[in-house]
Amino acid sequence: MKKIVFITGAGISAESGIKTFRDSDGLWEEYRVEDVATIEGYHRDPELVLNFYNERRAQLKDVKPNRAHELVAELEKKYEVVVVTQNVDDLHERAGSTNVIHLHGEFMKATSSYNPNNPKNIVTLESPDTKIKIGDKAKDGSQLRPFIVWFGEPVPMMEPAAKEVMDADIVVIVGTSLQVYPAASLFNYARSDAKLYLIDPRPAAIAYNLPIHIIAK
């Protein structure tokens, strides 16, 4: 059975109504990166950061997977499929994908402020109340924080993701310009005989000396 690895980004979820961060009307137009997506911002104003992610999490209740998510999931009927996503939403899982690697964390999870990547500290936030509030504690006694990889923090799932790309027969990029590192380096791990595809209506220039098939429509 051939193995397909999808590398997905914000563009695949945009059709579901989730705002991207980098587009002209994206979230970075409303919030400063330094305030809501760095550990320094969190230490400076944890309540602001918690509220920012509480709002994003609440929005997930009003959106559904779109056809792109569904098509990726349906391919599991004929192929071994792994999704490596930069997205922190759960739309791939809700569409039926069973093997999803989240590079940048997950909206629907919370973790320790002291040791965020220890699996013992990671909890899933259950509906109806998915808010994280000041005073909510992790198992190690620290304040619960969003299970999100902020700018400047290590990306612990990069190594597992790279191993999946190395083992793939087909690698497909959907909805990401691959401008953010280290995720942008994943293409470098593809085998020389792997088929590579980029699906994007506005494909950005990718600085790889690789035979990439671009699908822009």
Tab-separated table of N, CA and C in Angstrom, residues 9-156:
chain	number	residue	atom	x	y	z
A	9	GLY	N	-1.691	23.405	6.015
A	9	GLY	CA	-1.592	24.657	6.767
A	9	GLY	C	-2.929	25.358	6.820
A	10	ALA	N	-2.899	26.620	7.193
A	10	ALA	CA	-4.125	27.375	7.469
A	10	ALA	C	-5.076	27.422	6.289
A	11	GLY	N	-4.548	27.378	5.070
A	11	GLY	CA	-5.398	27.488	3.895
A	11	GLY	C	-6.420	26.385	3.768
A	12	ILE	N	-6.107	25.195	4.270
A	12	ILE	CA	-7.052	24.093	4.141
A	12	ILE	C	-8.253	24.279	5.061
A	13	SER	N	-8.075	25.042	6.136
A	13	SER	CA	-9.177	25.290	7.070
A	13	SER	C	-9.903	26.606	6.796
A	14	ALA	N	-9.349	27.432	5.921
A	14	ALA	CA	-9.967	28.733	5.648
A	14	ALA	C	-11.367	28.576	5.076
A	15	GLU	N	-11.576	27.540	4.234
A	15	GLU	CA	-12.898	27.307	3.637
A	15	GLU	C	-13.944	26.952	4.693
A	16	SER	N	-13.491	26.517	5.853
A	16	SER	CA	-14.422	26.200	6.943
A	16	SER	C	-14.783	27.426	7.761
A	17	GLY	N	-14.118	28.559	7.474
A	17	GLY	CA	-14.426	29.799	8.188
A	17	GLY	C	-13.462	30.131	9.301
A	18	ILE	N	-12.356	29.409	9.373
A	18	ILE	CA	-11.346	29.719	10.382
A	18	ILE	C	-10.378	30.734	9.803
A	19	LYS	N	-10.219	31.844	10.487
A	19	LYS	CA	-9.321	32.893	10.006
A	19	LYS	C	-7.878	32.402	10.003
A	20	THR	N	-7.179	32.718	8.915
A	20	THR	CA	-5.742	32.469	8.904
A	20	THR	C	-5.051	33.615	9.634
A	21	PHE	N	-3.795	33.394	9.972
A	21	PHE	CA	-3.058	34.420	10.701
A	21	PHE	C	-2.405	35.425	9.759
A	22	ARG	N	-1.982	34.977	8.581
A	22	ARG	CA	-1.104	35.800	7.762
A	22	ARG	C	-1.796	36.541	6.631
A	23	ASP	N	-3.027	36.188	6.315
A	23	ASP	CA	-3.713	36.895	5.229
A	23	ASP	C	-4.008	38.339	5.630
A	24	SER	N	-4.434	39.135	4.646
A	24	SER	CA	-4.613	40.569	4.892
A	24	SER	C	-5.660	40.852	5.961
A	25	ASP	N	-6.648	39.957	6.097
A	25	ASP	CA	-7.659	40.155	7.138
A	25	ASP	C	-7.493	39.142	8.270
A	26	GLY	N	-6.265	38.627	8.412
A	26	GLY	CA	-6.006	37.573	9.373
A	26	GLY	C	-5.896	38.076	10.803
A	27	LEU	N	-5.656	37.117	11.693
A	27	LEU	CA	-5.639	37.432	13.124
A	27	LEU	C	-4.488	38.342	13.515
A	28	TRP	N	-3.384	38.308	12.757
A	28	TRP	CA	-2.267	39.183	13.121
A	28	TRP	C	-2.569	40.645	12.826
A	29	GLU	N	-3.666	40.906	12.099
A	29	GLU	CA	-4.114	42.282	11.914
A	29	GLU	C	-4.784	42.800	13.183
A	30	GLU	N	-5.276	41.888	14.023
A	30	GLU	CA	-6.010	42.262	15.230
A	30	GLU	C	-5.157	42.161	16.499
A	31	TYR	N	-4.167	41.273	16.478
A	31	TYR	CA	-3.351	41.033	17.669
A	31	TYR	C	-1.879	41.052	17.294
A	32	ARG	N	-1.063	41.498	18.233
A	32	ARG	CA	0.384	41.449	18.023
A	32	ARG	C	0.886	40.053	18.360
A	33	VAL	N	1.735	39.530	17.470
A	33	VAL	CA	2.322	38.210	17.705
A	33	VAL	C	2.973	38.149	19.078
A	34	GLU	N	3.696	39.213	19.421
A	34	GLU	CA	4.450	39.229	20.683
A	34	GLU	C	3.544	39.122	21.902
A	35	ASP	N	2.291	39.527	21.740
A	35	ASP	CA	1.377	39.538	22.879
A	35	ASP	C	0.688	38.193	23.115
A	36	VAL	N	0.384	37.473	22.032
A	36	VAL	CA	-0.451	36.272	22.201
A	36	VAL	C	0.189	34.984	21.701
A	37	ALA	N	1.387	35.055	21.134
A	37	ALA	CA	1.982	33.836	20.566
A	37	ALA	C	3.446	33.668	20.940
A	38	THR	N	3.823	34.201	22.105
A	38	THR	CA	5.177	33.989	22.630
A	38	THR	C	5.079	33.700	24.113
A	39	ILE	N	6.076	33.017	24.638
A	39	ILE	CA	6.097	32.726	26.072
A	39	ILE	C	6.259	34.016	26.866
A	40	GLU	N	6.960	35.003	26.286
A	40	GLU	CA	7.118	36.290	26.962
A	40	GLU	C	5.776	36.997	27.107
A	41	GLY	N	4.965	36.953	26.032
A	41	GLY	CA	3.633	37.555	26.097
A	41	GLY	C	2.763	36.868	27.131
A	42	TYR	N	2.890	35.562	27.221
A	42	TYR	CA	2.114	34.800	28.199
A	42	TYR	C	2.510	35.180	29.620
A	43	HIS	N	3.803	35.298	29.876
A	43	HIS	CA	4.250	35.681	31.218
A	43	HIS	C	3.845	37.114	31.546
A	44	ARG	N	3.804	37.972	30.525
A	44	ARG	CA	3.474	39.372	30.738
A	44	ARG	C	1.989	39.563	31.048
A	45	ASP	N	1.146	38.835	30.338
A	45	ASP	CA	-0.299	38.999	30.527
A	45	ASP	C	-0.985	37.669	30.247
A	46	PRO	N	-0.906	36.729	31.195
A	46	PRO	CA	-1.480	35.402	30.947
A	46	PRO	C	-2.978	35.433	30.688
A	47	GLU	N	-3.696	36.367	31.311
A	47	GLU	CA	-5.144	36.405	31.115
A	47	GLU	C	-5.500	36.781	29.678
A	48	LEU	N	-4.764	37.745	29.104
A	48	LEU	CA	-4.980	38.115	27.710
A	48	LEU	C	-4.767	36.910	26.797
A	49	VAL	N	-3.694	36.180	27.037
A	49	VAL	CA	-3.369	35.029	26.193
A	49	VAL	C	-4.415	33.930	26.350
A	50	LEU	N	-4.799	33.638	27.583
A	50	LEU	CA	-5.820	32.609	27.802
A	50	LEU	C	-7.134	32.984	27.116
A	51	ASN	N	-7.514	34.244	27.206
A	51	ASN	CA	-8.758	34.686	26.580
A	51	ASN	C	-8.689	34.609	25.057
A	52	PHE	N	-7.534	34.942	24.497
A	52	PHE	CA	-7.344	34.858	23.048
A	52	PHE	C	-7.612	33.436	22.565
A	53	TYR	N	-7.023	32.465	23.252
A	53	TYR	CA	-7.202	31.073	22.824
A	53	TYR	C	-8.571	30.529	23.213
A	54	ASN	N	-9.139	31.034	24.291
A	54	ASN	CA	-10.517	30.644	24.621
A	54	ASN	C	-11.477	31.051	23.504
A	55	GLU	N	-11.268	32.252	22.951
A	55	GLU	CA	-12.108	32.730	21.854
A	55	GLU	C	-11.916	31.870	20.603
A	56	ARG	N	-10.672	31.544	20.283
A	56	ARG	CA	-10.411	30.705	19.111
A	56	ARG	C	-11.056	29.331	19.294
A	57	ARG	N	-10.960	28.810	20.500
A	57	ARG	CA	-11.510	27.478	20.783
A	57	ARG	C	-13.034	27.488	20.666
A	58	ALA	N	-13.649	28.548	21.154
A	58	ALA	CA	-15.107	28.660	21.076
A	58	ALA	C	-15.575	28.698	19.623
A	59	GLN	N	-14.784	29.310	18.755
A	59	GLN	CA	-15.156	29.403	17.344
A	59	GLN	C	-15.186	28.040	16.661
A	60	LEU	N	-14.413	27.095	17.183
A	60	LEU	CA	-14.378	25.766	16.581
A	60	LEU	C	-15.737	25.080	16.634
A	61	LYS	N	-16.543	25.439	17.636
A	61	LYS	CA	-17.862	24.816	17.759
A	61	LYS	C	-18.761	25.181	16.584
A	62	ASP	N	-18.470	26.298	15.936
A	62	ASP	CA	-19.341	26.809	14.869
A	62	ASP	C	-18.844	26.470	13.470
A	63	VAL	N	-17.740	25.732	13.364
A	63	VAL	CA	-17.208	25.396	12.044
A	63	VAL	C	-17.175	23.882	11.864
A	64	LYS	N	-17.150	23.481	10.606
A	64	LYS	CA	-17.133	22.058	10.279
A	64	LYS	C	-16.016	21.781	9.280
A	65	PRO	N	-15.556	20.544	9.225
A	65	PRO	CA	-14.580	20.188	8.184
A	65	PRO	C	-15.153	20.480	6.810
A	66	ASN	N	-14.309	20.891	5.897
A	66	ASN	CA	-14.763	21.126	4.532
A	66	ASN	C	-14.380	19.947	3.634
A	67	ARG	N	-14.696	20.077	2.352
A	67	ARG	CA	-14.485	18.943	1.450
A	67	ARG	C	-13.017	18.530	1.353
A	68	ALA	N	-12.111	19.475	1.500
A	68	ALA	CA	-10.686	19.129	1.447
A	68	ALA	C	-10.313	18.197	2.598
A	69	HIS	N	-10.769	18.521	3.810
A	69	HIS	CA	-10.512	17.632	4.944
A	69	HIS	C	-11.098	16.246	4.678
A	70	GLU	N	-12.311	16.222	4.137
A	70	GLU	CA	-13.004	14.954	3.898
A	70	GLU	C	-12.275	14.109	2.855
A	71	LEU	N	-11.787	14.746	1.791
A	71	LEU	CA	-11.082	14.012	0.740
A	71	LEU	C	-9.791	13.394	1.263
A	72	VAL	N	-9.065	14.143	2.098
A	72	VAL	CA	-7.847	13.602	2.702
A	72	VAL	C	-8.179	12.361	3.524
A	73	ALA	N	-9.249	12.439	4.310
A	73	ALA	CA	-9.651	11.307	5.149
A	73	ALA	C	-10.097	10.116	4.296
A	74	GLU	N	-10.810	10.374	3.207
A	74	GLU	CA	-11.317	9.296	2.363
A	74	GLU	C	-10.197	8.504	1.692
A	75	LEU	N	-9.051	9.131	1.488
A	75	LEU	CA	-7.931	8.433	0.855
A	75	LEU	C	-7.399	7.282	1.705
A	76	GLU	N	-7.760	7.260	2.994
A	76	GLU	CA	-7.326	6.159	3.853
A	76	GLU	C	-7.931	4.830	3.416
A	77	LYS	N	-8.956	4.860	2.580
A	77	LYS	CA	-9.562	3.618	2.079
A	77	LYS	C	-8.620	2.882	1.126
A	78	LYS	N	-7.721	3.640	0.467
A	78	LYS	CA	-6.856	3.032	-0.543
A	78	LYS	C	-5.364	3.198	-0.261
A	79	TYR	N	-5.031	4.108	0.652
A	79	TYR	CA	-3.626	4.398	0.909
A	79	TYR	C	-3.363	4.471	2.410
A	80	GLU	N	-2.095	4.337	2.761
A	80	GLU	CA	-1.677	4.701	4.107
A	80	GLU	C	-1.497	6.216	4.095
A	81	VAL	N	-2.240	6.911	4.942
A	81	VAL	CA	-2.237	8.374	4.917
A	81	VAL	C	-1.801	8.919	6.274
A	82	VAL	N	-0.853	9.837	6.232
A	82	VAL	CA	-0.432	10.571	7.426
A	82	VAL	C	-0.610	12.052	7.134
A	83	VAL	N	-1.231	12.768	8.058
A	83	VAL	CA	-1.389	14.215	7.929
A	83	VAL	C	-0.440	14.892	8.898
A	84	VAL	N	0.433	15.717	8.370
A	84	VAL	CA	1.306	16.561	9.189
A	84	VAL	C	0.774	17.978	9.035
A	85	THR	N	0.196	18.509	10.086
A	85	THR	CA	-0.456	19.814	9.945
A	85	THR	C	0.171	20.867	10.842
A	86	GLN	N	0.239	22.075	10.300
A	86	GLN	CA	0.642	23.228	11.100
A	86	GLN	C	-0.561	23.821	11.835
A	87	ASN	N	-1.752	23.335	11.509
A	87	ASN	CA	-2.973	23.863	12.111
A	87	ASN	C	-3.170	23.317	13.524
A	88	VAL	N	-3.822	24.113	14.338
A	88	VAL	CA	-4.095	23.689	15.713
A	88	VAL	C	-5.571	23.363	15.915
A	89	ASP	N	-6.365	23.423	14.837
A	89	ASP	CA	-7.760	23.000	14.937
A	89	ASP	C	-7.837	21.477	14.841
A	90	ASP	N	-9.048	20.939	15.047
A	90	ASP	CA	-9.245	19.484	15.021
A	90	ASP	C	-10.074	19.039	13.818
A	91	LEU	N	-10.055	19.817	12.745
A	91	LEU	CA	-10.927	19.524	11.611
A	91	LEU	C	-10.508	18.274	10.843
A	92	HIS	N	-9.213	17.982	10.780
A	92	HIS	CA	-8.785	16.740	10.136
A	92	HIS	C	-9.360	15.533	10.873
A	93	GLU	N	-9.253	15.563	12.191
A	93	GLU	CA	-9.774	14.439	12.980
A	93	GLU	C	-11.287	14.329	12.840
A	94	ARG	N	-11.971	15.459	12.862
A	94	ARG	CA	-13.423	15.432	12.749
A	94	ARG	C	-13.881	14.962	11.376
A	95	ALA	N	-13.028	15.132	10.365
A	95	ALA	CA	-13.361	14.645	9.025
A	95	ALA	C	-13.111	13.144	8.888
A	96	GLY	N	-12.371	12.574	9.841
A	96	GLY	CA	-12.136	11.128	9.806
A	96	GLY	C	-10.698	10.699	9.658
A	97	SER	N	-9.766	11.619	9.547
A	97	SER	CA	-8.348	11.232	9.476
A	97	SER	C	-7.927	10.625	10.809
A	98	THR	N	-7.206	9.504	10.727
A	98	THR	CA	-6.869	8.762	11.941
A	98	THR	C	-5.410	8.890	12.351
A	99	ASN	N	-4.575	9.458	11.483
A	99	ASN	CA	-3.153	9.602	11.818
A	99	ASN	C	-2.725	11.038	11.531
A	100	VAL	N	-2.868	11.891	12.541
A	100	VAL	CA	-2.600	13.327	12.382
A	100	VAL	C	-1.501	13.746	13.348
A	101	ILE	N	-0.465	14.383	12.809
A	101	ILE	CA	0.613	14.946	13.620
A	101	ILE	C	0.445	16.456	13.632
A	102	HIS	N	0.245	17.032	14.802
A	102	HIS	CA	0.106	18.482	14.942
A	102	HIS	C	1.458	19.081	15.317
A	103	LEU	N	2.055	19.809	14.381
A	103	LEU	CA	3.368	20.405	14.650
A	103	LEU	C	3.298	21.514	15.690
A	104	HIS	N	2.218	22.280	15.677
A	104	HIS	CA	2.159	23.494	16.502
A	104	HIS	C	1.177	23.401	17.656
A	105	GLY	N	0.792	22.168	18.022
A	105	GLY	CA	-0.092	21.994	19.159
A	105	GLY	C	-1.543	21.867	18.746
A	106	GLU	N	-2.436	21.894	19.751
A	106	GLU	CA	-3.855	21.671	19.496
A	106	GLU	C	-4.708	22.583	20.368
A	107	PHE	N	-5.663	23.252	19.727
A	107	PHE	CA	-6.575	24.153	20.444
A	107	PHE	C	-7.304	23.452	21.583
A	108	MET	N	-7.716	22.212	21.347
A	108	MET	CA	-8.598	21.526	22.287
A	108	MET	C	-7.844	20.828	23.408
A	109	LYS	N	-6.597	21.182	23.602
A	109	LYS	CA	-5.813	20.611	24.692
A	109	LYS	C	-5.160	21.724	25.508
A	110	ALA	N	-4.861	21.401	26.768
A	110	ALA	CA	-4.166	22.329	27.661
A	110	ALA	C	-3.029	21.574	28.318
A	111	THR	N	-2.086	22.322	28.865
A	111	THR	CA	-0.921	21.668	29.435
A	111	THR	C	-0.297	22.528	30.528
A	112	SER	N	0.806	22.048	31.056
A	112	SER	CA	1.510	22.713	32.148
A	112	SER	C	2.272	23.944	31.664
A	113	SER	N	2.310	24.966	32.509
A	113	SER	CA	3.152	26.127	32.214
A	113	SER	C	4.617	25.827	32.493
A	114	TYR	N	4.889	24.825	33.331
A	114	TYR	CA	6.264	24.471	33.683
A	114	TYR	C	6.889	23.534	32.663
A	115	ASN	N	6.143	22.521	32.273
A	115	ASN	CA	6.678	21.478	31.397
A	115	ASN	C	5.624	21.107	30.365
A	116	PRO	N	5.432	21.958	29.358
A	116	PRO	CA	4.292	21.802	28.452
A	116	PRO	C	4.311	20.545	27.594
A	117	ASN	N	5.486	19.964	27.350
A	117	ASN	CA	5.552	18.821	26.437
A	117	ASN	C	5.572	17.477	27.135
A	118	ASN	N	5.428	17.475	28.448
A	118	ASN	CA	5.324	16.216	29.179
A	118	ASN	C	3.917	15.656	28.982
A	119	PRO	N	3.782	14.474	28.364
A	119	PRO	CA	2.446	13.922	28.102
A	119	PRO	C	1.582	13.789	29.349
A	120	LYS	N	2.198	13.637	30.510
A	120	LYS	CA	1.432	13.497	31.749
A	120	LYS	C	0.667	14.776	32.089
A	121	ASN	N	1.129	15.903	31.551
A	121	ASN	CA	0.516	17.194	31.877
A	121	ASN	C	-0.527	17.644	30.856
A	122	ILE	N	-0.658	16.923	29.754
A	122	ILE	CA	-1.533	17.350	28.663
A	122	ILE	C	-2.933	16.787	28.879
A	123	VAL	N	-3.926	17.661	28.828
A	123	VAL	CA	-5.313	17.235	29.019
A	123	VAL	C	-6.160	17.734	27.852
A	124	THR	N	-7.200	16.971	27.531
A	124	THR	CA	-8.154	17.376	26.510
A	124	THR	C	-9.286	18.159	27.164
A	125	LEU	N	-9.612	19.298	26.583
A	125	LEU	CA	-10.685	20.147	27.117
A	125	LEU	C	-12.022	19.667	26.577
A	126	GLU	N	-12.911	19.335	27.473
A	126	GLU	CA	-14.186	18.742	27.086
A	126	GLU	C	-15.292	19.791	27.061
A	127	SER	N	-16.185	19.665	26.070
A	127	SER	CA	-17.362	20.536	26.006
A	127	SER	C	-18.296	20.182	27.159
A	128	PRO	N	-19.146	21.112	27.632
A	128	PRO	CA	-19.404	22.417	27.022
A	128	PRO	C	-18.437	23.519	27.457
A	129	ASP	N	-17.715	23.332	28.559
A	129	ASP	CA	-16.834	24.392	29.040
A	129	ASP	C	-15.397	24.074	28.662
A	130	THR	N	-14.913	24.746	27.632
A	130	THR	CA	-13.550	24.493	27.174
A	130	THR	C	-12.625	25.667	27.477
A	131	LYS	N	-13.057	26.550	28.341
A	131	LYS	CA	-12.231	27.702	28.683
A	131	LYS	C	-11.130	27.301	29.670
A	132	ILE	N	-9.975	27.942	29.517
A	132	ILE	CA	-8.915	27.841	30.529
A	132	ILE	C	-8.931	29.154	31.298
A	133	LYS	N	-9.019	29.063	32.604
A	133	LYS	CA	-9.119	30.266	33.441
A	133	LYS	C	-7.919	30.365	34.369
A	134	ILE	N	-7.621	31.581	34.778
A	134	ILE	CA	-6.581	31.780	35.783
A	134	ILE	C	-6.966	30.990	37.034
A	135	GLY	N	-6.044	30.186	37.508
A	135	GLY	CA	-6.318	29.342	38.670
A	135	GLY	C	-6.539	27.884	38.323
A	136	ASP	N	-6.773	27.589	37.033
A	136	ASP	CA	-6.891	26.188	36.599
A	136	ASP	C	-5.500	25.563	36.618
A	137	LYS	N	-5.376	24.421	37.262
A	137	LYS	CA	-4.058	23.836	37.491
A	137	LYS	C	-3.821	22.585	36.647
A	138	ALA	N	-2.566	22.442	36.212
A	138	ALA	CA	-2.113	21.204	35.586
A	138	ALA	C	-1.784	20.187	36.673
A	139	LYS	N	-1.478	18.960	36.270
A	139	LYS	CA	-1.180	17.908	37.240
A	139	LYS	C	0.059	18.215	38.076
A	140	ASP	N	0.968	19.026	37.538
A	140	ASP	CA	2.176	19.355	38.296
A	140	ASP	C	1.989	20.591	39.167
A	141	GLY	N	0.763	21.100	39.225
A	141	GLY	CA	0.462	22.238	40.089
A	141	GLY	C	0.622	23.595	39.450
A	142	SER	N	1.108	23.640	38.222
A	142	SER	CA	1.291	24.923	37.544
A	142	SER	C	-0.012	25.367	36.883
A	143	GLN	N	-0.054	26.632	36.484
A	143	GLN	CA	-1.205	27.156	35.743
A	143	GLN	C	-1.332	26.421	34.414
A	144	LEU	N	-2.544	25.975	34.092
A	144	LEU	CA	-2.796	25.411	32.768
A	144	LEU	C	-2.618	26.490	31.704
A	145	ARG	N	-2.011	26.126	30.602
A	145	ARG	CA	-1.843	27.011	29.465
A	145	ARG	C	-2.294	26.277	28.211
A	146	PRO	N	-2.535	26.996	27.122
A	146	PRO	CA	-2.890	26.324	25.874
A	146	PRO	C	-1.765	25.390	25.423
A	147	PHE	N	-2.150	24.262	24.864
A	147	PHE	CA	-1.167	23.321	24.320
A	147	PHE	C	-0.825	23.773	22.897
A	148	ILE	N	-0.116	24.875	22.823
A	148	ILE	CA	0.254	25.523	21.571
A	148	ILE	C	1.763	25.750	21.578
A	149	VAL	N	2.400	25.478	20.449
A	149	VAL	CA	3.824	25.789	20.316
A	149	VAL	C	3.940	27.243	19.883
A	150	TRP	N	4.407	28.083	20.794
A	150	TRP	CA	4.539	29.497	20.482
A	150	TRP	C	5.860	29.783	19.790
A	151	PHE	N	5.941	30.961	19.158
A	151	PHE	CA	7.172	31.364	18.482
A	151	PHE	C	8.327	31.326	19.477
A	152	GLY	N	9.425	30.726	19.050
A	152	GLY	CA	10.609	30.632	19.898
A	152	GLY	C	10.667	29.365	20.726
A	153	GLU	N	9.565	28.602	20.786
A	153	GLU	CA	9.559	27.355	21.544
A	153	GLU	C	9.955	26.186	20.631
A	154	PRO	N	10.506	25.118	21.213
A	154	PRO	CA	10.850	23.948	20.398
A	154	PRO	C	9.612	23.297	19.814
A	155	VAL	N	9.808	22.592	18.706
A	155	VAL	CA	8.714	21.898	18.018
A	155	VAL	C	8.962	20.398	18.163
A	156	PRO	N	8.467	19.794	19.238
A	156	PRO	CA	8.831	18.403	19.523
A	156	PRO	C	8.340	17.390	18.501
